[in-house]
PDB file of C-alpha atoms in Angstrom:
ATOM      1  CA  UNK A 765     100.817 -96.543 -35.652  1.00  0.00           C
ATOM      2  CA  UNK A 766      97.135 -95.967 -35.333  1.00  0.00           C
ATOM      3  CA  UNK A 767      94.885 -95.047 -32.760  1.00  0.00           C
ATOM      4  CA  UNK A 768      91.480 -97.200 -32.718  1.00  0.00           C
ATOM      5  CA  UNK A 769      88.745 -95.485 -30.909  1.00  0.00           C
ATOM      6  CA  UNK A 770      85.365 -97.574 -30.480  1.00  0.00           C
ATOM      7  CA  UNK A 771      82.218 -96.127 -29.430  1.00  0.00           C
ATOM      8  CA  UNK A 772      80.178 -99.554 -28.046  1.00  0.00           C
ATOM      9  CA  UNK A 773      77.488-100.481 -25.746  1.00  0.00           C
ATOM     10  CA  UNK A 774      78.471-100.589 -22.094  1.00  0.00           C
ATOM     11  CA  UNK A 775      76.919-104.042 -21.607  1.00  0.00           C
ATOM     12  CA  UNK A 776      79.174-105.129 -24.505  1.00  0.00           C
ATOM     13  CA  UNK A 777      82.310-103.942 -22.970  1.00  0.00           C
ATOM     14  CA  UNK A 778      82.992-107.145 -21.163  1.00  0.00           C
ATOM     15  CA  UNK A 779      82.721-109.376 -24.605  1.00  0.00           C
ATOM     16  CA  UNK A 780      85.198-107.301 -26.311  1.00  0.00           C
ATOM     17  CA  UNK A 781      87.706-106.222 -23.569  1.00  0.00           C
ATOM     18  CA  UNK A 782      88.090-110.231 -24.022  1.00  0.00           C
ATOM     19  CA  UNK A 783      88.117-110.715 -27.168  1.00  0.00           C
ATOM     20  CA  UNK A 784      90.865-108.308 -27.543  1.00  0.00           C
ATOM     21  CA  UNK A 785      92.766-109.899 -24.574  1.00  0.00           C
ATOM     22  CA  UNK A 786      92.633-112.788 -25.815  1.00  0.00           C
ATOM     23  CA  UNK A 787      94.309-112.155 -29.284  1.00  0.00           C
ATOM     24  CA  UNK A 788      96.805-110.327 -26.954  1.00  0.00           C
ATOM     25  CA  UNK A 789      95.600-106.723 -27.265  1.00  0.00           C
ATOM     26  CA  UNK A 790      95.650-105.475 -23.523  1.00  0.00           C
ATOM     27  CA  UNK A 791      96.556-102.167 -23.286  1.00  0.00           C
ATOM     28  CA  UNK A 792      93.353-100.910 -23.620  1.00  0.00           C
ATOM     29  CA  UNK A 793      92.052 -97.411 -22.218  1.00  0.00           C
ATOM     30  CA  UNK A 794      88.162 -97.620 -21.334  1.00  0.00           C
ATOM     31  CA  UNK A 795      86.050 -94.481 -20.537  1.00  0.00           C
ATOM     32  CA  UNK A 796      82.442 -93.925 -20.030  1.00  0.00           C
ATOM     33  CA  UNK A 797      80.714 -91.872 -22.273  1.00  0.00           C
ATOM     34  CA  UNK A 798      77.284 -90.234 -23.244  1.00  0.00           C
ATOM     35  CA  UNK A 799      76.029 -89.309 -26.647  1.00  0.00           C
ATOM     36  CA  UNK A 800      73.871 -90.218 -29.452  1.00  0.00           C
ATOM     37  CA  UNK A 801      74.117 -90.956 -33.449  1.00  0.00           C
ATOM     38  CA  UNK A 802      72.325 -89.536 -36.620  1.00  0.00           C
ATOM     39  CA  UNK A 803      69.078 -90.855 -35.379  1.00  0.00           C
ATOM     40  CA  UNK A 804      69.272 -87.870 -32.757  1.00  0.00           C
ATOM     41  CA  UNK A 805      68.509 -90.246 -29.800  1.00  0.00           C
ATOM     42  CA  UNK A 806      65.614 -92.515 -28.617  1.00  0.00           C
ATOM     43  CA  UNK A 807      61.842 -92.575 -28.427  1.00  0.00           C
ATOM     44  CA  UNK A 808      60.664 -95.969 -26.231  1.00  0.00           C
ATOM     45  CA  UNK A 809      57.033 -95.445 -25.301  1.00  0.00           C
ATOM     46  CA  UNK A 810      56.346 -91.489 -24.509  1.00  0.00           C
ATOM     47  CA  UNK A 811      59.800 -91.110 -23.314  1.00  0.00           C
ATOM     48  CA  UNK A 812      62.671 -89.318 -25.249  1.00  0.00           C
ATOM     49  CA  UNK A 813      66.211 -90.096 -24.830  1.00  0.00           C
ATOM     50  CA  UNK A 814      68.517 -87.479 -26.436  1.00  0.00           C
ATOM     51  CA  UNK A 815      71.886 -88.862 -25.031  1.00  0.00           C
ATOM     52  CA  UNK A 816      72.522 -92.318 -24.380  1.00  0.00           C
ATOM     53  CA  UNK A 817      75.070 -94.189 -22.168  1.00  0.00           C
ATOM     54  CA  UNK A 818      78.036 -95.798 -24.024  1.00  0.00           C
ATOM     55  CA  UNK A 819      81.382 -96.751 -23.880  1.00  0.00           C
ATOM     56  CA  UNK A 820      84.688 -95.609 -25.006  1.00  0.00           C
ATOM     57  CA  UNK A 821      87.498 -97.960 -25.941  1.00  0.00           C
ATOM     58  CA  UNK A 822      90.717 -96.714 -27.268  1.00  0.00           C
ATOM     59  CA  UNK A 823      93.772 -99.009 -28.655  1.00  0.00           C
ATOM     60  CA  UNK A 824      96.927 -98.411 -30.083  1.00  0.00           C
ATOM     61  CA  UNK A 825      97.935-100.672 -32.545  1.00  0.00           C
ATOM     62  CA  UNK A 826     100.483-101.351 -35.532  1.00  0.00           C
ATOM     63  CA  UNK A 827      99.232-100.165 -39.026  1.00  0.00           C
ATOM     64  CA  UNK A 828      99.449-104.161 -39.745  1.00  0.00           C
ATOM     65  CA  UNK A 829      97.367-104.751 -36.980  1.00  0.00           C
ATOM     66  CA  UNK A 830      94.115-102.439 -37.674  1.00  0.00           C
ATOM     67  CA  UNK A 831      91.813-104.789 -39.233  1.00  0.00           C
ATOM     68  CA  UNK A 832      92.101-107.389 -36.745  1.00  0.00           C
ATOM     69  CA  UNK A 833      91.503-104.769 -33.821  1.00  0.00           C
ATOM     70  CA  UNK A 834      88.367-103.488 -35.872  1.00  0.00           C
ATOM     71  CA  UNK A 835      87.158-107.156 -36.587  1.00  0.00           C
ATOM     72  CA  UNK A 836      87.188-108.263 -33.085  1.00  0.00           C
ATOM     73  CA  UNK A 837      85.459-104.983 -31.671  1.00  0.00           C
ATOM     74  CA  UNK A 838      82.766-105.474 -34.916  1.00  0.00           C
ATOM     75  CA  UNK A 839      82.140-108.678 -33.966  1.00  0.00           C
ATOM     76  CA  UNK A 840      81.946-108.921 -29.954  1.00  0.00           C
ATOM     77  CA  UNK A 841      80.451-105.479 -29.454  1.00  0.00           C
ATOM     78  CA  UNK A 842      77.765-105.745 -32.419  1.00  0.00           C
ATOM     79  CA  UNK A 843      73.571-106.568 -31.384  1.00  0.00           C
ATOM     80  CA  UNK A 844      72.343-105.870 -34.828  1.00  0.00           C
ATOM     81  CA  UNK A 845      70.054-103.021 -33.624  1.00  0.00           C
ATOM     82  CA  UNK A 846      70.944 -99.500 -33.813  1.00  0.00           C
ATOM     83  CA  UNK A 847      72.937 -97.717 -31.536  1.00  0.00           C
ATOM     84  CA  UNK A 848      75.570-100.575 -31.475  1.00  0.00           C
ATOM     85  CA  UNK A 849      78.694 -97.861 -32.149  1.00  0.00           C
ATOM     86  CA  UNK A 850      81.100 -96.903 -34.215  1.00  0.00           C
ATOM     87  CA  UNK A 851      85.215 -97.065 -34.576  1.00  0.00           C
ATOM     88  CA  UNK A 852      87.563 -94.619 -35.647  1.00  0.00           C
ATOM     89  CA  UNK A 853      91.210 -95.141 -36.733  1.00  0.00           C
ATOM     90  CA  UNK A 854      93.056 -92.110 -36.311  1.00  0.00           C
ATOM     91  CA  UNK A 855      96.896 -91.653 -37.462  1.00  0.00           C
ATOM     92  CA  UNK A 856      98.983 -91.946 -33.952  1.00  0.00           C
ATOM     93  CA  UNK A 857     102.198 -89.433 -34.819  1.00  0.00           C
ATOM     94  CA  UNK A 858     103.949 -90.408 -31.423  1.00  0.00           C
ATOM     95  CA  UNK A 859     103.674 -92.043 -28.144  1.00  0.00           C
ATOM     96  CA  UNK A 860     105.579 -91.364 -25.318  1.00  0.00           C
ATOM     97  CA  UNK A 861     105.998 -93.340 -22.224  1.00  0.00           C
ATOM     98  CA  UNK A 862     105.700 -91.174 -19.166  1.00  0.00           C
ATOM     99  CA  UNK A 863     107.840 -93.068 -16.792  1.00  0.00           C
ATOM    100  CA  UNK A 864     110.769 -93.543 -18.975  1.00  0.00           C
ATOM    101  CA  UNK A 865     110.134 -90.206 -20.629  1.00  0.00           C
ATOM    102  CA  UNK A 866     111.163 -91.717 -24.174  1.00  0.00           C
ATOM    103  CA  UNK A 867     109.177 -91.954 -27.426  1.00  0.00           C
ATOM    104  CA  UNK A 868     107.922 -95.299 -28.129  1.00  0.00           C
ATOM    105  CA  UNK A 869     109.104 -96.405 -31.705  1.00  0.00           C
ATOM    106  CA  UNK A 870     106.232 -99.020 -31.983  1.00  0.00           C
ATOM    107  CA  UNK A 871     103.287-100.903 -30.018  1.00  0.00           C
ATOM    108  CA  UNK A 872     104.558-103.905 -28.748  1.00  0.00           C
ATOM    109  CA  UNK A 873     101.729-106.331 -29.038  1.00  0.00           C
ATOM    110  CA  UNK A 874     102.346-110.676 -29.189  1.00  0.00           C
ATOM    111  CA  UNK A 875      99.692-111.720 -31.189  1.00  0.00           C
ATOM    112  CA  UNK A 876      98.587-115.022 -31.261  1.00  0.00           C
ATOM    113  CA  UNK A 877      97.459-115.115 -34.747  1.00  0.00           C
TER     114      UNK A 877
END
């Protein structure tokens, strides 16, 4: 299992949250975030921005079902300007579900594709 982490423009959120939901990816965990890329922030006009507002989406997914997760997010959450994010896949060892208090052997996801 992996973890997919994407750092995305809040106003983008909306696009992708569907996109995702509608390839049948929603378990989703959404946070709001601040921080800034390799460019160190933002100069518009005589102001300086060294943190930025963004968004934090995180997904857990089959290994077989990475690249689909990454392609919708790419696609729905990209502007073409900078600052439009990054995503992360990080190895996901275990997940447990807190209710039932028993390890989860796989993300159940019905894809339509």
């Amino acid at each position: 299992m992996k973890l997919v982490k994407a750092v995305i423009r809040p106003e983008k959120l909306y696009d992708v949250m569907k996109a995702l939901e509608k390839d049948g990816f929603k378990g989703i965990t959404v946070m709001d975030v601040v921080g800034r890329g390799k460019e160190g922030g933002i100069q518009v006009g005589d102001k300086s921005y060294d943190e930025l507002a963004k968004t934090l989406i995180m997904i857990a997914v089959e290994d077989k079902q990475v690249n689909q997760v990454v392609e919708i997010i790419t696609k729905y959450a990209n502007t073409g300007m900078f600052g439009d994010g990054k995503v992360f896949v990080c190895q996901l060892d275990e997940v447990w579900t807190i209710r039932t208090k028993r390890k989860e052997q796989e993300v159940s996801y019905e894809n339509k594709h």
